Backbone as JSON, one array per atom type, in Angstrom:
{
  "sequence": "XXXXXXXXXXXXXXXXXXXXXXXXXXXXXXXXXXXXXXXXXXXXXXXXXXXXXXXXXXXXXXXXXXXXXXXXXXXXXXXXXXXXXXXXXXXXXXXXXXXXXXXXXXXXXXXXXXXXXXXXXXXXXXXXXXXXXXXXXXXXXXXXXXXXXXXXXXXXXXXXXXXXXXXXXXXXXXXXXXXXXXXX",
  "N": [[-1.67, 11.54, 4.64], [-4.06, 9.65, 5.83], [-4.81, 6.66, 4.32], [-8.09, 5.04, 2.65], [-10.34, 2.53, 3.57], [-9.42, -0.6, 2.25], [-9.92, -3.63, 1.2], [-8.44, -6.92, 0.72], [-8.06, -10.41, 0.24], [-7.01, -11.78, 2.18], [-5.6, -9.65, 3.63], [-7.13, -6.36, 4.96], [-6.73, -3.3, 4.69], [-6.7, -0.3, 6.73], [-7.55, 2.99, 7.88], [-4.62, 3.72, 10.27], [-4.63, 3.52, 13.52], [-4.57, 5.41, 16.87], [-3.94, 3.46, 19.28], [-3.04, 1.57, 17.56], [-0.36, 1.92, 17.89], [1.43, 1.13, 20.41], [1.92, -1.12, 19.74], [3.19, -0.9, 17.34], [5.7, 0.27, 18.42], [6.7, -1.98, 19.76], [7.24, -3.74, 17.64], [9.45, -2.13, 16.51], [11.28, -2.46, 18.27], [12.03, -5.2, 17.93], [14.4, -6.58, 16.69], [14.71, -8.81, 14.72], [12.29, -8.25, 13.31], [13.03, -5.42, 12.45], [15.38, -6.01, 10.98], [15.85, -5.59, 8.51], [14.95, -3.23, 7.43], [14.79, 0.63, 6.76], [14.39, 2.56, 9.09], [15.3, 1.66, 12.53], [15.08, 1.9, 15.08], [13.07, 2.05, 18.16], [10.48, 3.63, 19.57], [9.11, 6.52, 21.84], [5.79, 6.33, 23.44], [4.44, 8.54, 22.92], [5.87, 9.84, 21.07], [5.3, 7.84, 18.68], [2.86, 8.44, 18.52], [2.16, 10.53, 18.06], [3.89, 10.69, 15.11], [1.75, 9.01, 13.55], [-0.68, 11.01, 13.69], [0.85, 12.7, 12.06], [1.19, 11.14, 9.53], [-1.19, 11.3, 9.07], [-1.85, 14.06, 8.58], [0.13, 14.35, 6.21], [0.51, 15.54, 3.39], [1.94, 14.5, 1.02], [2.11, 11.6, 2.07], [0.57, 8.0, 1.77], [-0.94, 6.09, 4.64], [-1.57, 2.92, 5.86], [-2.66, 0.98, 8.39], [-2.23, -2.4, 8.85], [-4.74, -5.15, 8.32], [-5.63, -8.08, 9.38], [-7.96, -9.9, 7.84], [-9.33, -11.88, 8.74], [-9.36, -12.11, 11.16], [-9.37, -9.58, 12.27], [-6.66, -8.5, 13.35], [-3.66, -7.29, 13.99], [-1.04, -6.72, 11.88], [0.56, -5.28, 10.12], [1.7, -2.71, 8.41], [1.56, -0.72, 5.51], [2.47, 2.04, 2.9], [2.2, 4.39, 1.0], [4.6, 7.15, 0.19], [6.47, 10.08, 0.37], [5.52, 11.09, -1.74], [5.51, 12.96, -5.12], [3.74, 14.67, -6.33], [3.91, 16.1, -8.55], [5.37, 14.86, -10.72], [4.22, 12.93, -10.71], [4.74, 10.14, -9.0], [5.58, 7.84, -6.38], [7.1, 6.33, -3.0], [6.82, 3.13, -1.77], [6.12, 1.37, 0.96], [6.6, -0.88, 3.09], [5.8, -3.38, 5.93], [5.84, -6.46, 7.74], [4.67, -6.29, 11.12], [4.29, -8.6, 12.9], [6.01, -11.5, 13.14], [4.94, -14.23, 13.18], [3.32, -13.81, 11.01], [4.97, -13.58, 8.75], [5.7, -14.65, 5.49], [3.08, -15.72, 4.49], [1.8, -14.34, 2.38], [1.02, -12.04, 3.11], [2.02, -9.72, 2.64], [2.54, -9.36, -0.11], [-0.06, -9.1, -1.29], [-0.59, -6.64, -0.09], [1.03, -5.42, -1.09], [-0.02, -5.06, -3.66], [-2.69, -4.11, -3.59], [-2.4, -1.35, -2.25], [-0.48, -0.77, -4.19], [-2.18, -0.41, -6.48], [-4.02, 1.52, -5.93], [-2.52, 3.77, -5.69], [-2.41, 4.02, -8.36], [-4.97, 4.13, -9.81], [-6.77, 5.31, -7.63], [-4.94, 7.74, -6.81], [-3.48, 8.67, -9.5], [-0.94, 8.52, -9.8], [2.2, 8.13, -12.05], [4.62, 6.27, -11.32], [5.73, 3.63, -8.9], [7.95, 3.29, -7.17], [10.32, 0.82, -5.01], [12.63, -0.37, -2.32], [14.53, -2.3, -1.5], [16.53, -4.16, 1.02], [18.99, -6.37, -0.16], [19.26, -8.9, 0.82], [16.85, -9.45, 1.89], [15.18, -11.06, 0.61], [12.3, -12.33, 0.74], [10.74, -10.42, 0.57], [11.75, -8.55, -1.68], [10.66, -10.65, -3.78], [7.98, -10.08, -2.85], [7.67, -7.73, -4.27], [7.77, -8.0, -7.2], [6.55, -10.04, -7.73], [4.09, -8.6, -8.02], [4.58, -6.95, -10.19], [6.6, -5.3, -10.11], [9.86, -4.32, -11.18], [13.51, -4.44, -11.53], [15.07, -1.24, -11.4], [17.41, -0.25, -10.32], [20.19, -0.75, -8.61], [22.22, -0.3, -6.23], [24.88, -0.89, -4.84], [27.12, -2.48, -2.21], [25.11, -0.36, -0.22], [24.13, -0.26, 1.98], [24.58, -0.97, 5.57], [23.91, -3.75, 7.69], [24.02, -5.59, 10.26], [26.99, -6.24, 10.84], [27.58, -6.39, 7.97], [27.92, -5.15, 4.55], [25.58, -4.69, 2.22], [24.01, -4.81, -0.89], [21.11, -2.72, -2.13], [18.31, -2.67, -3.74], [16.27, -1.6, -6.16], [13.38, -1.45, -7.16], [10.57, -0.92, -9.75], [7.69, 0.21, -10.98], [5.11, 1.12, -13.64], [2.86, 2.91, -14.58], [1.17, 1.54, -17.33], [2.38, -0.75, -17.31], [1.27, -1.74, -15.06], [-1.12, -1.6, -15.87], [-1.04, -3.2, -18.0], [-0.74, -5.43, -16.93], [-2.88, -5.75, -15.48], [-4.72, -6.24, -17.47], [-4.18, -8.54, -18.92], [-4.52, -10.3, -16.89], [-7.44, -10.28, -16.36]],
  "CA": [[-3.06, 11.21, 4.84], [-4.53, 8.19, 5.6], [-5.6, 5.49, 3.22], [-9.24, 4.37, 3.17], [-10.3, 1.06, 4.33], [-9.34, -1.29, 1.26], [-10.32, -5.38, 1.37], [-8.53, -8.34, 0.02], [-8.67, -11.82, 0.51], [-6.19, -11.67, 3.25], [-5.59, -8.33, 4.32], [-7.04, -5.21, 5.18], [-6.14, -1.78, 4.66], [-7.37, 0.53, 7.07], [-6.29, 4.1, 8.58], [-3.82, 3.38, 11.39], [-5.63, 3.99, 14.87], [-3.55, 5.43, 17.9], [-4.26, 2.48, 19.84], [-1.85, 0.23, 17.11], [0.94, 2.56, 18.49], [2.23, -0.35, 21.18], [2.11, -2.66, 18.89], [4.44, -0.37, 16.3], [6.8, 0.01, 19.66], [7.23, -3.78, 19.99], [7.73, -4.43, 16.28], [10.46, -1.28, 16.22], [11.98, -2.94, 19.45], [12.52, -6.44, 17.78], [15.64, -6.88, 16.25], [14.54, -9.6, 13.81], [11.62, -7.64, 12.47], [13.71, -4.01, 11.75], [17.16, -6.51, 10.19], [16.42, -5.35, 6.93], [14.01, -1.61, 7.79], [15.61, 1.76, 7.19], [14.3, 3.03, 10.28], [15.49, 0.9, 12.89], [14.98, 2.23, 16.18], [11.71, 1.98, 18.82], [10.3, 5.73, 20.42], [8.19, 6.44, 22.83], [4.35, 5.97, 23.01], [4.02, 9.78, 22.52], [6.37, 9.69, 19.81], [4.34, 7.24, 17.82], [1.49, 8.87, 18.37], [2.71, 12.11, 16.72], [3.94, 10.23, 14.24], [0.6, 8.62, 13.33], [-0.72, 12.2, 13.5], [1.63, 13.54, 10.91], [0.83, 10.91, 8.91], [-2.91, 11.9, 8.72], [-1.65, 15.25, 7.83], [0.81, 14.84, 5.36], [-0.59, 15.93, 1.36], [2.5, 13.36, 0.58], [2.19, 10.08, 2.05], [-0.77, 7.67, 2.1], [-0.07, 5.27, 5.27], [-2.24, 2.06, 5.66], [-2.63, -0.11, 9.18], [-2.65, -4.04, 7.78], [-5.01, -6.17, 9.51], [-6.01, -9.62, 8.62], [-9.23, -10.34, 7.06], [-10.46, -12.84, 9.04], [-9.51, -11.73, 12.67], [-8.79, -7.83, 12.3], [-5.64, -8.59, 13.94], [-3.24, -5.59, 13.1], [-0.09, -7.51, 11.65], [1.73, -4.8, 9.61], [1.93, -1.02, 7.98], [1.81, -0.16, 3.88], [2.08, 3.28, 2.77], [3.22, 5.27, -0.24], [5.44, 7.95, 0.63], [7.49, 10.93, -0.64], [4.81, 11.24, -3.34], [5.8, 14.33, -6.07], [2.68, 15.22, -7.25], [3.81, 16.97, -9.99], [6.01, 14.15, -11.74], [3.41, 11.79, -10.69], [5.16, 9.3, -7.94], [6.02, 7.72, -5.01], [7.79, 5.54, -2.83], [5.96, 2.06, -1.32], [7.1, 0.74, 2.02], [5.62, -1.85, 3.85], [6.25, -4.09, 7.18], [5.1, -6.77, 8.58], [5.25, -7.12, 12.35], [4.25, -9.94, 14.05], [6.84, -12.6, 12.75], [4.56, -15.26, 12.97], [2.85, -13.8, 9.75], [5.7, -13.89, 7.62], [5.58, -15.93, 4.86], [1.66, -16.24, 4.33], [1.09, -13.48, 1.31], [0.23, -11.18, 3.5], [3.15, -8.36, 1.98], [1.91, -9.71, -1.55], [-1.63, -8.49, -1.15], [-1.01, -5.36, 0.66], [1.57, -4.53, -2.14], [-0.81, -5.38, -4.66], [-3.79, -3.27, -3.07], [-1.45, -0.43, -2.13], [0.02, -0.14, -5.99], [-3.68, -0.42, -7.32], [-4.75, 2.9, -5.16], [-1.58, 4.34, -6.21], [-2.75, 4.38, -9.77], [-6.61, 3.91, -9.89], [-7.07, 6.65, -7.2], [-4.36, 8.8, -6.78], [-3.06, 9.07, -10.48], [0.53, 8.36, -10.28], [2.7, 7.63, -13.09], [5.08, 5.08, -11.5], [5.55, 3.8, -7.85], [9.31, 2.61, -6.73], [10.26, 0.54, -3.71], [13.52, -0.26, -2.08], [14.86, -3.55, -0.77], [18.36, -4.58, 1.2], [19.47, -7.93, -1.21], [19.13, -10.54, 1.69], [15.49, -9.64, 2.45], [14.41, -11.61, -0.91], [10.95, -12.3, 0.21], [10.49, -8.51, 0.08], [12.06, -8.47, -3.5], [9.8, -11.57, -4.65], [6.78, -9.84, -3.34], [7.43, -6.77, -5.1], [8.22, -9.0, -8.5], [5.01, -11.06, -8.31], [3.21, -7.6, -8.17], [4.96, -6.68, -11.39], [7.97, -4.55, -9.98], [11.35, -4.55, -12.09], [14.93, -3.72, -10.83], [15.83, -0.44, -12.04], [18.57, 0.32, -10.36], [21.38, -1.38, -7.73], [23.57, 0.52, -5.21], [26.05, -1.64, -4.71], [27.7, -1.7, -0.8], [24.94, 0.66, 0.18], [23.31, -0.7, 3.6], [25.1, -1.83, 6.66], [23.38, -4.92, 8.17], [24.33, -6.73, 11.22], [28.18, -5.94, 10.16], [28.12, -6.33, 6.43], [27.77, -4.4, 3.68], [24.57, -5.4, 1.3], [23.52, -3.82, -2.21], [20.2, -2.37, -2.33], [17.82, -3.34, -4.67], [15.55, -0.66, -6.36], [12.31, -1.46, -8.17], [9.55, 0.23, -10.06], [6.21, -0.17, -11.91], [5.05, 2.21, -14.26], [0.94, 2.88, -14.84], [0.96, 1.13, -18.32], [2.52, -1.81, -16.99], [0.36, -2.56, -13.98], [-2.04, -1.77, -16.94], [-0.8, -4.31, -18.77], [-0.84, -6.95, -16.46], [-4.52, -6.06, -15.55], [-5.56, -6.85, -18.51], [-3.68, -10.13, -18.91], [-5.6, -11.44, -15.71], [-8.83, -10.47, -16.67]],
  "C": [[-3.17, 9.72, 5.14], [-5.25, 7.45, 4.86], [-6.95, 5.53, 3.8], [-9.08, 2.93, 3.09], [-10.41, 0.05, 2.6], [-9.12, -3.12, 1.75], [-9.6, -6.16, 0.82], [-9.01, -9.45, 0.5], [-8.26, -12.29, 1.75], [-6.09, -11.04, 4.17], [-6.45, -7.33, 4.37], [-6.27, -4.3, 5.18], [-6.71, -1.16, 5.04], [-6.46, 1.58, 7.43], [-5.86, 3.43, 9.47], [-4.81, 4.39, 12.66], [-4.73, 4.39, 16.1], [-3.39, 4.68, 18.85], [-3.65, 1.51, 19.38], [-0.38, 0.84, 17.89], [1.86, 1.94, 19.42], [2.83, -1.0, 20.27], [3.43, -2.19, 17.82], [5.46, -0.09, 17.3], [7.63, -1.3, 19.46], [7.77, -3.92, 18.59], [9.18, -3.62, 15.96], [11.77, -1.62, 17.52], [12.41, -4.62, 18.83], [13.41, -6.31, 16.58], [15.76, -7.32, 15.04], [13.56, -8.68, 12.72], [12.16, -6.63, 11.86], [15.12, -4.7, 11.05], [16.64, -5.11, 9.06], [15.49, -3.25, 6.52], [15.43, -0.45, 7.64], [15.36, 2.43, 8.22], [14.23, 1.73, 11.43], [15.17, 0.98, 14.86], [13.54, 2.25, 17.19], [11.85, 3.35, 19.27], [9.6, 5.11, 21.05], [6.79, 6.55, 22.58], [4.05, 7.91, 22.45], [4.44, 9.88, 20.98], [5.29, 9.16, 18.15], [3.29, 8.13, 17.47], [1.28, 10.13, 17.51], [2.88, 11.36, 15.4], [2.26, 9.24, 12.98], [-0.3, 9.71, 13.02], [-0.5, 12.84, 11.8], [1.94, 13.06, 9.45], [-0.37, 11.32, 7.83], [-2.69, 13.26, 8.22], [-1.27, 15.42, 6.59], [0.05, 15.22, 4.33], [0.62, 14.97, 0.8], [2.73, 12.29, 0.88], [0.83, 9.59, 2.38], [-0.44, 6.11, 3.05], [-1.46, 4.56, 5.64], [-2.19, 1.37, 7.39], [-2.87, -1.83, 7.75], [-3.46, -4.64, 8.81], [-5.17, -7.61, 9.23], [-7.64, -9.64, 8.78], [-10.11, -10.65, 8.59], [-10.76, -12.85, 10.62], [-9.58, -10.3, 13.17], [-7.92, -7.44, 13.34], [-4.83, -7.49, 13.19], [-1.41, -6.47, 13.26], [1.14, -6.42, 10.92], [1.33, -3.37, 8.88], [1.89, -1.61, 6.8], [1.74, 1.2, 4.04], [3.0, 3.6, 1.5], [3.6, 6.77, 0.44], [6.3, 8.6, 0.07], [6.76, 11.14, -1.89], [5.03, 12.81, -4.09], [4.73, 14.11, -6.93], [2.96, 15.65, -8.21], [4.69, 16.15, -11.15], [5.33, 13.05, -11.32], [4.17, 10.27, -9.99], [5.49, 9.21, -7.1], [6.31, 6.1, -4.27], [6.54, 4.37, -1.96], [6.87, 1.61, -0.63], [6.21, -0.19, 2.88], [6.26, -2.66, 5.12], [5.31, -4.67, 7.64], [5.65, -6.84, 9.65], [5.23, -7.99, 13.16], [4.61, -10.93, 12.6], [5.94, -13.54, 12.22], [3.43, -15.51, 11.92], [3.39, -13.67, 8.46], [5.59, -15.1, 6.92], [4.19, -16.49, 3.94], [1.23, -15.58, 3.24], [1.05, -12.35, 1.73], [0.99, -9.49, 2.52], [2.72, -7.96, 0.53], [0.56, -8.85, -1.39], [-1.47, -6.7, -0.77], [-0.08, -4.58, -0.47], [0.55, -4.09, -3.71], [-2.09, -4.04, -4.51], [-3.32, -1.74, -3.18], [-1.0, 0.22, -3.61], [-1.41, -0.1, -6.86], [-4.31, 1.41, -6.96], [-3.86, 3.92, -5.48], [-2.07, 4.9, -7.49], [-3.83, 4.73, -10.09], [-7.09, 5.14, -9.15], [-6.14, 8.05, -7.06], [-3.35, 9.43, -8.24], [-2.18, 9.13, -10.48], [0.36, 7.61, -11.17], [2.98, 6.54, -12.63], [5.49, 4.93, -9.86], [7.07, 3.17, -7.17], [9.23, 2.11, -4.9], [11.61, 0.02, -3.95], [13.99, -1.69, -1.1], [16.3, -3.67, -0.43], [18.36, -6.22, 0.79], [19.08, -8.89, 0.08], [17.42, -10.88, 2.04], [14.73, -10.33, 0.65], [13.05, -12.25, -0.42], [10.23, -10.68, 0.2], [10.71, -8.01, -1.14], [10.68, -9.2, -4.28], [8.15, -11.06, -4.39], [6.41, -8.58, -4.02], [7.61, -7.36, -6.73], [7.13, -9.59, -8.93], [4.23, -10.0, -8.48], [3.75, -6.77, -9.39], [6.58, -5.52, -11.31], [9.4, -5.22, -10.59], [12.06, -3.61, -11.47], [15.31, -2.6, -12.03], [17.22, 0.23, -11.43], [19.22, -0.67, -8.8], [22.02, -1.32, -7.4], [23.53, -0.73, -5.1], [26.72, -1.4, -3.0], [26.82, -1.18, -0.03], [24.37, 0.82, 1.64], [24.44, -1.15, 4.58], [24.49, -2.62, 7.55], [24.23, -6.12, 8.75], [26.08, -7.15, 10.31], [28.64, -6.62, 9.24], [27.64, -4.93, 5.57], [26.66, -5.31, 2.28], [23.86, -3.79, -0.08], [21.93, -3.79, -1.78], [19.54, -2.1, -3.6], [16.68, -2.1, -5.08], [14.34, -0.96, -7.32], [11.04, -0.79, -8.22], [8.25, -0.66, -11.03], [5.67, 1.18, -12.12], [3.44, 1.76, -14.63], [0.47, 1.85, -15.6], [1.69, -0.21, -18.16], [1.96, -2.65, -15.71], [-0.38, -2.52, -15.08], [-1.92, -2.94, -17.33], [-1.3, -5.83, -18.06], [-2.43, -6.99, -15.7], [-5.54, -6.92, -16.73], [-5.46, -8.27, -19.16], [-4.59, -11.02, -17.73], [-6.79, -11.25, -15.7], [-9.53, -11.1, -17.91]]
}
């Protein structure tokens, strides 16, 4: 399905429109942006477009366009994914693609927003996400949003011919809880 339209200070969260579908081309065509992505490859405009589709269908993933606030420039994807309704979770993946917004929060926010809707509306227990070790501002913005390493394949990625551990972290209801209530 697709997310509804959620606000921060930064970002937007809206459904994805078939009209970003270029734009997810180009970002799946640059090299730099997919290093550290498990799907690494660009399709074709049809492709996408299905894909965008089958989003809106699924009953297990909830997939986000990112835009920016202040221009409704369309900079990057969130979505939870693989959700098991019945043990209450699911996986959080995010991307930004235009480069020249790395760096700014923007990942921070949309993780933040993203794991709030997770819990608040859709009633998961606990929400895991998946990082390859070199991409550490992808670690640090799952960390500032309260995510802890539970687990650490070792070897398990191949990146630009090495071998990099993969980094596994989670947040559990009662600990986003927690830290709600610490900042209010």
């Amino acid at each position: 399905m697709h997310g509804p339209v959620i606000t921060g200070e930064r970002v937007q969260l809206e459904p994805p429109r078939p009209e970003y579908a270029p734009a997810y081309i180009r970002w799946f065509a640059d090299r730099t942006v997919t290093r550290y992505m498990f799907v690494r490859h660009p399709t074709s405009l049809r492709k996408q477009e299905e894909w965008i589709e089958q989003m809106a269908a699924s009953p297990d993933d909830v997939l986000w366009a990112m835009t920016r606030v202040t221009s409704g420039e369309l900079i990057g994807n969130v979505g939870l994914h693989k959700i098991v309704w019945r043990h209450g979770h699911g996986e959080l993946g995010y991307v930004i693609g235009e480069r020249d917004q790395w760096g700014k929060g923007h990942a921070t926010e949309a993780i933040e927003l993203a794991t709030a809707y997770a819990f608040l509306e859709l009633g998961l227990h606990k929400v895991t996400a998946q990082v390859i070790v070199p991409n550490e501002a992808s670690r640090r913005a799952l960390e500032r949003n309260g995510y802890t390493q539970c687990a650490l394949f070792r070897r398990d990625r191949y990146v630009e011919g090495h071998w990099h551990d993969l980094w596994v972290g989670e947040i559990l209801r009662e600990e986003w809880d927690a830290r709600q209530e610490k900042a209010s």
